[in-house]
Tab-separated table of C-alpha atoms in Angstrom:
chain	number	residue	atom	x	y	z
A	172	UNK	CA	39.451	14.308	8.151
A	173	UNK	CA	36.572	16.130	9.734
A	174	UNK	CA	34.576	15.795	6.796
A	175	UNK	CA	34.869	12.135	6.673
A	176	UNK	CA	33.849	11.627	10.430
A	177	UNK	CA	30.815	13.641	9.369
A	178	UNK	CA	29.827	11.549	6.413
A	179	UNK	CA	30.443	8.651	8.889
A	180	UNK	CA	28.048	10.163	11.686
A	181	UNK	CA	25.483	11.318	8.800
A	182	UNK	CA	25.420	7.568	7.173
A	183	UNK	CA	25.164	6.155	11.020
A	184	UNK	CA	22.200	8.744	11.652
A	185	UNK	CA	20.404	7.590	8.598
A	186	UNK	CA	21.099	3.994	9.066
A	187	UNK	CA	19.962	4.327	12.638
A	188	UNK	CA	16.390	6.226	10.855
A	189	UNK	CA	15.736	3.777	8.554
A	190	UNK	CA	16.472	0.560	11.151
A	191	UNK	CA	14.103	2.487	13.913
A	192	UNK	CA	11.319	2.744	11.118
A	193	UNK	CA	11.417	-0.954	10.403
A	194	UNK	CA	11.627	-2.107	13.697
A	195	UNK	CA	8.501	0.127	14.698
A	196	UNK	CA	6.724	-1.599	12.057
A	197	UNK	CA	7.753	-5.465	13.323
A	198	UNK	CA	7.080	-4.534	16.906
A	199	UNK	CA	4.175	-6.468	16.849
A	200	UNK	CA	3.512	-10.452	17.575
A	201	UNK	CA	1.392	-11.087	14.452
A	202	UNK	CA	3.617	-9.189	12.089
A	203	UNK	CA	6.483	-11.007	13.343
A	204	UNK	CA	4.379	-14.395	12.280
A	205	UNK	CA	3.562	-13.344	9.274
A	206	UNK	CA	6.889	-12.782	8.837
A	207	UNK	CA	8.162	-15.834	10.037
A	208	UNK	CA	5.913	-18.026	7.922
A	209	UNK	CA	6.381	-15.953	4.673
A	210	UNK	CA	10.126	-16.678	5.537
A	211	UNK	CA	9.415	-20.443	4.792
A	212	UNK	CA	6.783	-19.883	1.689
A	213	UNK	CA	3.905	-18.000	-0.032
A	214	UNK	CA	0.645	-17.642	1.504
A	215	UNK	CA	-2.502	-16.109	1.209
A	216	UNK	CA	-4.914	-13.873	3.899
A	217	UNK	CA	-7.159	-16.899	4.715
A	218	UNK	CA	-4.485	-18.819	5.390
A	219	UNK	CA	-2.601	-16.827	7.248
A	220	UNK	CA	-5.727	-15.850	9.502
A	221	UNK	CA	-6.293	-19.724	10.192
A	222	UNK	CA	-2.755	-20.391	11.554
A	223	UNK	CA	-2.291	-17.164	13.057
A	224	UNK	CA	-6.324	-16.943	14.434
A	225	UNK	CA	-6.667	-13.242	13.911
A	226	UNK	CA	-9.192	-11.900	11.417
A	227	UNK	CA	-9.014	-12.007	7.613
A	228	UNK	CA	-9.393	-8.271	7.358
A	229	UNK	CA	-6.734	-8.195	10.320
A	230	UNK	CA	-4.056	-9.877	8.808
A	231	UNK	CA	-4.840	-7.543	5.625
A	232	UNK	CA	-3.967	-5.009	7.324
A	233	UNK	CA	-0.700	-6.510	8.606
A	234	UNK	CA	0.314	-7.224	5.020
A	235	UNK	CA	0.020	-3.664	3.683
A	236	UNK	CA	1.903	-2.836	6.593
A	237	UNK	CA	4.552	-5.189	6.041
A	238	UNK	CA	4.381	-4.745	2.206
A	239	UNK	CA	4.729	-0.767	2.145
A	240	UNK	CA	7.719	-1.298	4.446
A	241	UNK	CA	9.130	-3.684	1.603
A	242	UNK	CA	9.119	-6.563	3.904
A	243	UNK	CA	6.541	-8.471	2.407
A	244	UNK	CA	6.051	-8.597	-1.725
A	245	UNK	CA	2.463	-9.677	-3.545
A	246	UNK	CA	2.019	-12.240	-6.544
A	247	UNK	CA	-1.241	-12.565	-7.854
A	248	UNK	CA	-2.219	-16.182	-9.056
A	249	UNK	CA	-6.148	-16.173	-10.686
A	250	UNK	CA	-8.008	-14.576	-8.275
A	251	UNK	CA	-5.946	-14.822	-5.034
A	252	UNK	CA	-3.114	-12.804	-3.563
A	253	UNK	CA	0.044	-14.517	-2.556
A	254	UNK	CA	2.537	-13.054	-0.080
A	255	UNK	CA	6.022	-13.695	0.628
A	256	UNK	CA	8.904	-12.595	2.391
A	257	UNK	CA	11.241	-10.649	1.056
A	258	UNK	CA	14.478	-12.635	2.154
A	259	UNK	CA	17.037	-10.285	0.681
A	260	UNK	CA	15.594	-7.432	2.282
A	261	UNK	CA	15.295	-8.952	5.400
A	262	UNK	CA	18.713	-10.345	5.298
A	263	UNK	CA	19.938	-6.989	4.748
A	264	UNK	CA	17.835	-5.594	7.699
A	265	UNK	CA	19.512	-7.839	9.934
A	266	UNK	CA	23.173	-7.332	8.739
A	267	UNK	CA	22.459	-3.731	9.026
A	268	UNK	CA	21.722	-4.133	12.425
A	269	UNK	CA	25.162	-5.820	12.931
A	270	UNK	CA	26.395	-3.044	11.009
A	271	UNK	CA	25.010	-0.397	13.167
A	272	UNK	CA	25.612	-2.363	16.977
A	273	UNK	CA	29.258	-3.791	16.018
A	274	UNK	CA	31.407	-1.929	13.767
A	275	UNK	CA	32.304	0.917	15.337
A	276	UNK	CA	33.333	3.646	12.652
């Protein structure tokens, strides 16, 4: 029985690790756009840096961000880079974080 409130504690801790790292890396206003217009379709940099009115090599930036936190995925079309949201991921990110604040285990 102790074992299994341990395996409980250590899958908490490492839930609670992996939901602080991805909320450190949407604590910001523009990555939160990004997000929330990748949500609704693909875009590209330019695009994104007219709506959002930060700079091309700005939003750039955001994207890797986003993308190496698995957040954001790439398609390349001819010459230009299309992002997206990654819904399932972010779907799970959020029932994690019911997971973590509402079940009690």
């Amino acid at each position: 029985m102790v074992f299994d409130c341990r395996v409980t504690r250590d899958k908490k801790e490492a839930l609670l690790d992996e939901l602080s790292s991805l909320l450190k890396v949407i604590d910001d206003k523009s990555r939160m756009e990004i997000l929330r217009i990748l949500v609704n379709g693909k875009s590209y940099g330019k695009a994104l840096s007219d709506i959002i009115g930060i700079s091309t090599p700005t939003i750039s930036h955001h994207l890797e961000v986003l993308k190496q936190a698995g957040l954001v995925k790439e398609e390349k079309l001819r010459n230009i880079k299309y992002f997206y949201a990654d819904k399932d991921r972010l779907k799970k990110i959020i029932d994690d974080i019911n997971k973590y604040f509402f079940n009690a285990e």
